[in-house]
Short mmCIF file of C-alpha atoms in Angstrom, two decimals:
data_model
loop_
_atom_site.label_atom_id
_atom_site.label_comp_id
_atom_site.label_asym_id
_atom_site.label_seq_id
_atom_site.Cartn_x
_atom_site.Cartn_y
_atom_site.Cartn_z
CA MET B 14 131.34 93.12 91.51
CA LYS B 15 131.15 91.29 94.82
CA ILE B 16 129.05 88.13 94.80
CA LEU B 17 127.49 86.69 97.94
CA LYS B 18 129.02 83.44 99.12
CA ILE B 19 125.97 82.37 101.14
CA LEU B 20 122.85 81.31 99.28
CA ALA B 21 119.55 82.19 100.87
CA ALA B 22 116.64 79.78 100.90
CA SER B 23 113.22 81.16 101.74
CA VAL B 24 110.44 78.64 102.18
CA ILE B 25 107.47 80.94 101.98
CA GLY B 26 107.71 83.52 99.26
CA ALA B 27 104.49 85.56 99.35
CA ALA B 28 103.49 88.18 101.85
CA GLY B 29 101.00 87.53 104.63
CA PHE B 30 97.96 89.62 105.50
CA VAL B 31 97.96 91.35 108.88
CA THR B 32 94.27 91.64 109.62
CA ALA B 33 94.86 93.32 112.99
CA ALA B 34 96.08 96.36 111.05
CA PHE B 35 92.47 97.04 110.14
CA ALA B 36 91.76 97.98 113.74
CA ASP B 37 94.94 99.42 115.21
CA ASP B 38 96.97 101.04 112.47
CA GLY B 39 95.74 104.65 112.63
CA ARG B 40 95.82 104.84 108.83
CA TYR B 41 92.56 105.05 106.92
CA ILE B 42 91.30 104.58 103.37
CA LEU B 43 88.88 107.21 102.10
CA LEU B 44 86.82 106.09 99.13
CA MET B 45 85.49 109.05 97.17
CA LYS B 46 82.06 109.15 95.56
CA SER B 47 83.89 110.05 92.37
CA LYS B 48 85.85 107.17 90.87
CA ASN B 49 88.32 109.44 89.09
CA SER B 50 88.95 112.51 91.21
CA VAL B 51 89.70 113.84 94.69
CA PRO B 52 88.41 117.30 95.70
CA GLY B 53 91.00 120.03 96.08
CA ASN B 54 89.79 120.98 99.55
CA LEU B 55 89.88 117.43 100.93
CA ALA B 56 92.87 118.15 103.19
CA SER B 57 91.01 120.80 105.15
CA GLN B 58 87.91 118.63 105.40
CA VAL B 59 89.95 115.70 106.68
CA GLU B 60 91.57 117.99 109.23
CA SER B 61 88.12 119.10 110.42
CA ALA B 62 87.22 115.42 110.85
CA GLY B 63 90.26 114.89 113.08
CA GLY B 64 92.78 113.51 110.62
CA THR B 65 95.66 114.37 108.32
CA LEU B 66 95.54 113.74 104.58
CA VAL B 67 98.73 111.86 103.61
CA ARG B 68 98.09 110.51 100.11
CA THR B 69 95.72 110.96 97.21
CA ILE B 70 95.33 108.73 94.17
CA PRO B 71 92.95 110.87 92.13
CA GLN B 72 92.89 108.52 89.14
CA VAL B 73 90.80 106.10 91.21
CA GLY B 74 89.13 108.43 93.70
CA VAL B 75 91.05 107.10 96.70
CA ALA B 76 92.73 109.04 99.49
CA VAL B 77 94.57 108.04 102.65
CA ALA B 78 94.55 109.78 106.00
CA THR B 79 96.04 109.21 109.43
CA SER B 80 94.38 109.89 112.75
CA SER B 81 94.71 108.94 116.40
CA ASP B 82 90.96 109.40 116.85
CA PRO B 83 89.26 105.97 117.02
CA ASN B 84 86.10 107.60 115.63
CA PHE B 85 87.85 109.06 112.60
CA ALA B 86 86.34 106.65 110.05
CA ALA B 87 82.84 107.57 111.18
CA ASN B 88 83.72 111.26 111.14
CA ALA B 89 85.24 111.01 107.66
CA LYS B 90 82.04 109.53 106.25
CA SER B 91 80.36 112.87 106.96
CA ILE B 92 82.62 114.58 104.40
CA GLY B 93 80.47 115.27 101.35
CA ALA B 94 82.86 113.82 98.78
CA VAL B 95 83.53 110.63 100.77
CA LYS B 96 81.50 107.52 99.98
CA ASP B 97 83.07 105.27 102.59
CA ALA B 98 86.00 105.11 104.99
CA GLY B 99 87.76 102.29 106.78
CA PRO B 100 91.07 101.21 108.27
CA ALA B 101 94.00 100.59 105.94
CA ALA B 102 95.91 97.31 105.69
CA VAL B 103 99.50 96.14 105.49
CA SER B 104 101.29 93.15 103.99
CA THR B 105 104.34 91.40 105.44
CA LEU B 106 107.28 89.52 103.97
CA PRO B 107 108.55 86.07 105.00
CA GLU B 108 111.87 85.58 106.68
CA SER B 109 114.72 83.99 104.75
CA VAL B 110 116.87 81.17 106.10
CA ALA B 111 120.58 81.09 105.22
CA THR B 112 121.80 77.78 103.86
CA ALA B 113 125.16 76.16 103.29
CA GLU B 114 126.50 76.66 99.78
CA PRO B 115 126.97 73.69 97.45
CA ASP B 116 129.78 73.66 94.92
CA MET B 117 128.76 76.55 92.69
CA THR B 118 132.05 77.72 91.22
CA PRO B 119 131.10 79.40 87.91
CA THR B 120 132.37 77.71 84.77
CA ALA B 121 130.80 79.98 82.13
CA ALA B 122 128.08 82.56 81.63
CA ASP B 123 124.65 81.24 82.64
CA ASP B 124 126.30 78.20 84.22
CA LEU B 125 123.65 77.76 86.91
CA TYR B 126 120.93 77.78 84.28
CA ASN B 127 122.82 75.44 81.99
CA SER B 128 123.35 72.98 84.86
CA GLY B 129 119.59 72.44 85.18
CA LEU B 130 119.25 74.15 88.56
CA VAL B 131 116.93 76.86 87.18
CA TRP B 132 114.37 74.20 86.35
CA GLY B 133 111.28 76.42 86.34
CA VAL B 134 112.34 78.32 83.22
CA ASP B 135 112.56 75.07 81.28
CA ARG B 136 109.30 73.77 82.74
CA VAL B 137 107.26 76.64 81.27
CA GLY B 138 108.68 76.01 77.80
CA ALA B 139 110.78 79.17 77.64
CA PRO B 140 113.65 77.68 75.56
CA ALA B 141 111.21 76.68 72.80
CA ALA B 142 109.77 80.20 72.82
CA TRP B 143 113.28 81.64 72.55
CA ALA B 144 114.05 79.36 69.61
CA ASN B 145 111.07 80.92 67.83
CA GLY B 146 112.37 84.42 68.47
CA HIS B 147 110.29 85.23 71.55
CA THR B 148 112.76 86.50 74.14
CA GLY B 149 111.01 89.75 75.03
CA SER B 150 112.14 93.31 74.47
CA HIS B 151 112.32 96.62 76.28
CA ASP B 152 109.11 97.57 74.48
CA THR B 153 107.33 95.27 76.93
CA ILE B 154 108.18 96.15 80.52
CA ILE B 155 107.45 93.98 83.55
CA ALA B 156 106.75 96.17 86.58
CA ILE B 157 107.82 94.30 89.73
CA ILE B 158 106.01 95.79 92.75
CA ASP B 159 107.93 94.37 95.68
CA THR B 160 110.97 95.28 97.79
CA GLY B 161 112.93 96.83 94.93
CA ILE B 162 115.35 95.41 92.38
CA ALA B 163 119.14 95.43 92.80
CA TRP B 164 119.98 96.96 89.45
CA ASN B 165 123.70 96.38 90.02
CA HIS B 166 123.15 92.61 89.75
CA PRO B 167 124.90 91.32 86.59
CA ASP B 168 121.87 89.26 85.61
CA LEU B 169 119.52 92.26 85.85
CA ALA B 170 121.58 95.35 85.03
CA SER B 171 120.93 95.37 81.28
CA ASN B 172 117.16 94.97 81.64
CA VAL B 173 116.26 97.39 84.45
CA VAL B 174 114.84 100.43 82.66
CA TYR B 175 112.95 102.21 85.47
CA VAL B 176 112.91 102.29 89.27
CA ASP B 177 110.67 104.05 91.78
CA CYS B 178 109.39 103.73 95.32
CA TYR B 179 106.25 104.51 97.29
CA THR B 180 106.08 104.35 101.08
CA SER B 181 104.14 106.13 103.81
CA ALA B 182 106.74 108.93 103.60
CA GLY B 183 106.08 109.59 99.91
CA SER B 184 107.73 108.65 96.64
CA PHE B 185 111.15 108.71 95.00
CA ALA B 186 110.17 111.98 93.32
CA ASP B 187 109.72 113.49 96.80
CA GLY B 188 113.09 112.17 97.93
CA ALA B 189 111.17 110.23 100.57
CA CYS B 190 112.35 106.69 99.81
CA ASN B 191 114.95 104.62 97.97
CA PRO B 192 113.97 102.32 95.08
CA TYR B 193 117.01 100.11 95.75
CA PRO B 194 116.38 97.20 98.15
CA SER B 195 117.53 98.00 101.67
CA LEU B 196 115.36 95.59 103.68
CA SER B 197 114.84 92.39 101.65
CA ASP B 198 116.07 90.55 98.57
CA HIS B 199 112.59 89.30 97.69
CA GLY B 200 112.01 91.63 94.74
CA THR B 201 115.46 90.95 93.29
CA HIS B 202 114.77 87.21 93.34
CA VAL B 203 111.42 87.70 91.64
CA ALA B 204 112.98 89.92 88.97
CA GLY B 205 115.56 87.28 88.08
CA SER B 206 112.95 84.60 87.47
CA ALA B 207 111.12 86.98 85.17
CA ALA B 208 113.91 88.56 83.17
CA ALA B 209 117.48 87.66 84.11
CA SER B 210 119.42 88.33 80.92
CA PHE B 211 121.34 86.01 78.63
CA ASP B 212 125.08 85.98 79.38
CA GLY B 213 124.78 88.63 82.08
CA GLY B 214 125.57 86.40 85.01
CA ARG B 215 124.70 82.86 86.04
CA VAL B 216 120.93 82.46 85.68
CA VAL B 217 118.38 83.18 82.95
CA GLY B 218 114.77 84.34 83.29
CA VAL B 219 111.72 83.37 81.26
CA ALA B 220 111.83 86.63 79.26
CA PRO B 221 115.58 87.35 79.17
CA GLU B 222 115.35 90.46 76.98
CA ALA B 223 112.26 92.06 78.53
CA GLY B 224 112.46 95.35 80.36
CA LEU B 225 112.12 95.53 84.14
CA ALA B 226 110.67 98.32 86.26
CA GLY B 227 111.35 97.95 89.97
CA TYR B 228 108.98 99.48 92.52
CA ASN B 229 109.92 99.35 96.21
CA THR B 230 106.85 99.71 98.43
CA PHE B 231 108.17 98.09 101.62
CA GLU B 232 109.34 99.85 104.77
CA VAL B 233 109.75 99.22 108.49
CA ILE B 234 106.36 99.73 110.13
CA PRO B 235 106.03 99.69 113.94
CA ASP B 236 104.50 96.47 115.30
CA CYS B 237 104.72 94.93 111.84
CA GLY B 238 108.35 94.86 110.70
CA VAL B 239 109.22 94.91 107.01
CA CYS B 240 105.78 95.60 105.58
CA SER B 241 103.98 97.52 102.87
CA PHE B 242 100.92 99.69 103.20
CA THR B 243 98.51 98.58 100.51
CA ASP B 244 97.96 102.17 99.42
CA SER B 245 101.67 102.37 98.58
CA ARG B 246 101.14 99.41 96.25
CA TRP B 247 98.08 101.08 94.73
CA ALA B 248 100.11 104.21 94.00
CA ALA B 249 102.76 102.07 92.30
CA MET B 250 100.15 100.17 90.28
CA VAL B 251 98.58 103.38 89.00
CA ASP B 252 101.99 104.82 88.16
CA ALA B 253 103.00 101.69 86.24
CA ALA B 254 99.75 101.75 84.27
CA ASP B 255 100.08 105.46 83.51
CA ARG B 256 103.58 104.81 82.16
CA GLY B 257 102.22 102.17 79.83
CA PHE B 258 104.09 99.20 81.30
CA SER B 259 102.89 95.91 79.84
CA VAL B 260 102.40 93.85 82.97
CA ILE B 261 102.43 94.37 86.73
CA SER B 262 103.84 91.47 88.74
CA MET B 263 102.88 91.33 92.43
CA SER B 264 104.41 88.57 94.52
CA LEU B 265 102.65 89.78 97.63
CA GLY B 266 99.27 89.95 99.29
CA GLY B 267 97.53 87.97 101.94
CA THR B 268 94.46 86.21 103.19
CA ALA B 269 91.43 87.46 105.08
CA GLN B 270 87.95 86.11 105.68
CA TYR B 271 84.69 87.98 105.49
CA GLY B 272 83.35 88.09 109.00
CA GLY B 273 86.71 87.05 110.44
CA GLN B 274 88.32 88.60 113.50
CA GLY B 275 89.96 91.96 112.85
CA THR B 276 88.43 92.45 109.40
CA ASN B 277 86.11 95.37 110.11
CA GLY B 278 86.42 97.59 107.07
CA LEU B 279 87.31 94.73 104.73
CA ALA B 280 84.53 95.67 102.31
CA THR B 281 85.87 99.23 102.00
CA TYR B 282 89.37 97.93 101.44
CA VAL B 283 88.27 95.44 98.76
CA ALA B 284 86.24 98.16 97.03
CA ALA B 285 89.39 100.26 96.78
CA GLU B 286 91.34 97.27 95.43
CA LYS B 287 88.71 96.79 92.73
CA ARG B 288 88.86 100.44 91.71
CA VAL B 289 92.61 100.29 91.29
CA ALA B 290 92.47 97.04 89.32
CA ASN B 291 89.73 98.38 87.07
CA TYR B 292 91.76 101.51 86.32
CA VAL B 293 94.94 99.59 85.56
CA ASN B 294 93.03 97.22 83.30
CA LYS B 295 91.46 100.08 81.35
CA GLN B 296 94.91 101.60 80.89
CA GLY B 297 95.90 98.39 79.11
CA THR B 298 98.21 96.86 81.71
CA VAL B 299 97.91 93.17 82.65
CA MET B 300 98.08 92.35 86.37
CA VAL B 301 99.47 89.13 87.84
CA ALA B 302 99.58 88.26 91.56
CA SER B 303 100.47 85.36 93.83
CA ALA B 304 97.70 83.21 95.29
CA GLY B 305 99.29 82.87 98.73
CA ASN B 306 101.15 80.30 100.78
CA SER B 307 98.73 79.22 103.50
CA ALA B 308 97.53 75.96 101.86
CA LEU B 309 94.00 77.36 102.08
CA ASP B 310 90.92 76.57 100.03
CA LEU B 311 90.04 79.93 98.46
CA ASN B 312 86.45 78.95 97.82
CA GLY B 313 83.78 80.49 100.03
CA THR B 314 84.38 83.38 102.41
CA ILE B 315 88.18 83.35 102.30
CA ILE B 316 89.75 85.97 100.05
CA HIS B 317 93.37 86.47 99.08
CA VAL B 318 94.18 89.96 97.88
CA PRO B 319 95.15 91.23 95.42
CA GLY B 320 95.10 87.91 93.55
CA ASP B 321 91.38 87.27 94.08
CA ILE B 322 90.40 90.68 92.76
CA PRO B 323 88.68 90.53 89.34
CA GLN B 324 90.94 91.38 86.37
CA ILE B 325 94.05 90.14 88.20
CA MET B 326 95.57 86.80 87.20
CA ASN B 327 95.87 84.65 90.33
CA VAL B 328 98.87 82.30 90.37
CA GLY B 329 99.29 79.07 92.31
CA ALA B 330 102.55 77.15 92.68
CA THR B 331 103.81 73.72 91.66
CA GLY B 332 106.85 71.79 92.75
CA ILE B 333 108.81 68.70 91.81
CA GLN B 334 109.02 65.30 93.44
CA PRO B 335 112.46 64.44 94.84
CA ALA B 336 114.27 62.63 92.03
CA PRO B 337 117.88 62.75 90.82
CA ARG B 338 118.32 66.03 88.96
CA PHE B 339 114.64 66.33 88.09
CA PRO B 340 114.10 63.88 85.19
CA PHE B 341 111.49 65.26 82.80
CA PRO B 342 108.51 65.09 83.18
CA ASN B 343 107.57 62.46 85.76
CA SER B 344 108.84 64.29 88.82
CA PHE B 345 107.15 67.61 88.05
CA ASP B 346 103.78 69.19 88.66
CA ILE B 347 102.69 68.46 92.18
CA ARG B 348 100.71 71.19 93.90
CA ALA B 349 103.21 72.80 96.24
CA PHE B 350 102.50 71.96 99.86
CA TYR B 351 102.00 75.62 100.78
CA SER B 352 100.03 76.84 97.74
CA ASN B 353 96.51 78.14 98.19
CA TYR B 354 94.02 76.47 95.87
CA GLY B 355 90.44 76.65 94.68
CA ALA B 356 88.30 78.17 91.96
CA PRO B 357 89.96 81.63 92.07
CA LEU B 358 93.23 80.26 90.63
CA THR B 359 93.93 81.37 87.06
CA VAL B 360 97.04 79.32 86.26
CA THR B 361 100.05 77.89 88.04
CA GLY B 362 103.79 78.33 87.72
CA PRO B 363 106.91 76.74 89.21
CA GLY B 364 107.21 77.81 92.84
CA GLY B 365 109.25 74.98 94.33
CA ASP B 366 108.40 72.31 96.86
CA CYS B 367 110.71 70.51 99.25
CA GLY B 368 107.99 68.39 100.85
CA GLU B 369 107.59 70.32 104.07
CA ILE B 370 109.23 73.25 105.80
CA SER B 371 111.45 71.04 107.98
CA THR B 372 113.26 69.64 104.93
CA CYS B 373 113.86 73.01 103.25
CA SER B 374 117.31 73.36 104.75
CA GLY B 375 120.79 73.56 103.34
CA ASN B 376 121.74 70.08 104.50
CA PRO B 377 121.34 66.98 102.33
CA VAL B 378 118.47 64.69 103.37
CA ASN B 379 118.54 61.10 102.07
CA GLY B 380 121.10 62.18 99.50
CA TYR B 381 119.14 65.16 98.22
CA PHE B 382 119.97 68.82 98.57
CA TYR B 383 116.36 69.85 99.07
CA ALA B 384 116.92 73.54 98.38
CA GLU B 385 117.43 72.53 94.75
CA PHE B 386 113.72 71.72 94.62
CA LEU B 387 113.00 75.41 95.25
CA VAL B 388 113.52 78.25 92.76
CA LEU B 389 117.05 79.51 92.14
CA SER B 390 117.41 83.16 91.14
CA SER B 391 119.23 86.42 91.77
CA ILE B 392 119.51 87.87 95.29
CA VAL B 393 121.12 90.79 97.09
CA ALA B 394 122.37 91.36 100.64
CA PRO B 395 120.21 94.38 101.53
CA ASP B 396 121.44 97.04 103.90
CA PRO B 397 120.49 100.74 104.18
CA VAL B 398 124.14 101.84 103.97
CA CYS B 399 125.09 100.09 100.71
CA ALA B 400 121.58 100.68 99.37
CA ALA B 401 122.22 104.42 99.51
CA THR B 402 124.81 103.98 96.75
CA ALA B 403 123.08 101.04 95.02
CA SER B 404 126.11 98.88 95.70
CA CYS B 405 125.02 96.03 97.97
CA PRO B 406 126.65 92.60 97.38
CA VAL B 407 124.69 90.38 95.03
CA GLY B 408 124.50 86.66 94.40
CA TYR B 409 122.13 83.73 93.90
CA GLY B 410 119.75 81.86 96.17
CA TRP B 411 116.74 79.58 96.49
CA LYS B 412 113.28 80.61 97.55
CA GLY B 413 109.95 78.85 97.41
CA GLY B 414 106.41 80.16 97.22
CA THR B 415 103.64 81.44 95.03
CA SER B 416 105.83 84.55 94.94
CA MET B 417 108.31 82.55 92.88
CA ALA B 418 105.61 81.12 90.60
CA THR B 419 104.21 84.55 89.79
CA PRO B 420 107.15 86.00 87.82
CA HIS B 421 107.16 82.94 85.55
CA VAL B 422 103.59 83.86 84.58
CA SER B 423 104.28 87.60 84.38
CA ALA B 424 107.17 86.93 82.03
CA VAL B 425 105.00 84.77 79.77
CA VAL B 426 102.49 87.63 79.67
CA SER B 427 105.29 89.96 78.58
CA LEU B 428 106.28 87.57 75.79
CA VAL B 429 102.69 87.44 74.54
CA ARG B 430 102.42 91.23 74.57
CA ASP B 431 105.73 91.56 72.78
CA ALA B 432 104.58 89.14 70.08
CA GLU B 433 101.13 90.73 69.75
CA PRO B 434 101.17 94.26 71.21
CA GLY B 435 97.62 94.97 70.09
CA LEU B 436 96.04 92.46 72.48
CA LYS B 437 93.97 93.87 75.33
CA PRO B 438 94.50 92.61 78.91
CA ASN B 439 91.50 90.28 78.80
CA GLN B 440 92.73 88.85 75.50
CA VAL B 441 96.19 88.26 76.93
CA GLU B 442 94.71 86.48 79.94
CA ALA B 443 92.53 84.36 77.67
CA ARG B 444 95.59 83.40 75.61
CA VAL B 445 97.57 82.38 78.67
CA LYS B 446 94.68 80.29 80.01
CA GLN B 447 93.89 78.65 76.67
CA THR B 448 97.50 77.61 76.10
CA ALA B 449 98.21 76.46 79.66
CA GLU B 450 99.11 72.80 79.98
CA ASN B 451 96.46 70.71 81.71
CA ILE B 452 98.25 69.08 84.63
CA GLY B 453 95.31 68.13 86.83
CA SER B 454 92.37 69.47 88.78
CA ARG B 455 91.23 73.06 88.19
CA GLN B 456 90.94 73.36 91.96
CA ASP B 457 94.65 72.63 92.35
CA PHE B 458 96.12 74.21 89.22
CA GLY B 459 93.58 76.57 87.68
CA HIS B 460 93.79 76.31 83.89
CA GLY B 461 97.15 74.57 84.26
CA MET B 462 100.86 75.18 83.89
CA VAL B 463 101.66 78.40 82.06
CA ARG B 464 103.51 77.76 78.77
CA ALA B 465 105.71 80.38 77.11
CA ASP B 466 106.07 78.40 73.90
CA LEU B 467 102.40 77.65 73.33
CA ALA B 468 101.25 81.15 74.30
CA THR B 469 103.50 82.75 71.69
CA GLU B 470 102.84 80.37 68.78
#
């Protein structure tokens, strides 16, 4: 298996919100009066209103239509079954920056983890949880909704139990998309932090024997780039819940402001988000999402979705102060410079922090290789050609962001559910919050640093 020789370092690891998409996208959310059905004749009614029905999610009473008519939303509201209509939204991914490779010649299985470079796994107390028998199992599956998981990666191959995709073209079942990453390695990196296996390759995740389900919802969207329609994510969330997966991990989302420019229709969009979250919660699946990387105060009129939606655990990020090989614990637990903060935070996890974007390069600064202060995990070199045969080159790289903090929390959730499968989502969240380590202000860290060992005692 070919391993990448260049390590990627991405400074910002969560998706951004493109508010302009509310006005110009030509894709619309239709919120039904019914919260659990879509009428069978909706397609013809949408056509009469000047649009084309392209997706239905009947479990939550949501449909999606496209139209070039700027008055379509108003027209759609005249359909008897429709409660409200508004423009759809998209999320974007950050760009990665290639870095020079340090000496990383493998010496043994899990050598990068054993060297101390995968510091976040240790910080959340995972080794102590493992020592007590809590390593996860394929009975508790972490659904990663992202850019897909490279299931040919040696650290992930034994734990990937399901893959799927949802895009504007349809789903994997329709033959409309490819679950394997062809556009970004983001989802593969996230998956490694959650559940890279023991002795499979060179890193280890927080729940190294948990199952992984990879959902690819990203595609190339004109005037946006590598983006995901939020309704594609909703379809994936509902599917994961219907399949009984234990936890949904979403290292994506973005920020908007009520009354802000380009946010007409935000209320309709948020109402749809709440419906989806409520359904998933009732199905028994825990949801975890990143809080965002804009260093914004989330109190007041600013909202970061999906993390701010009720019933979803909202994860901030911590980093480590520059110090020789991260001596425990004095150099840990600063709020990462990019992490959003405020009352909506549930807990925090290791996301990495190199001080500022300008120092997050592959070159040593004052004797430090600053990429090491980010999160090291599995990556893939995505390309549509090799993705068609699920054979793209794989390797290891650093990224930083609330995206990287989120899988640490999702994995702890999976360990709790594996230890006590009868717990309901609200009970799991309460356990994670109650056992989080107090590391400072609630405004900066929520209930604190997630702890795998304490949550599974």
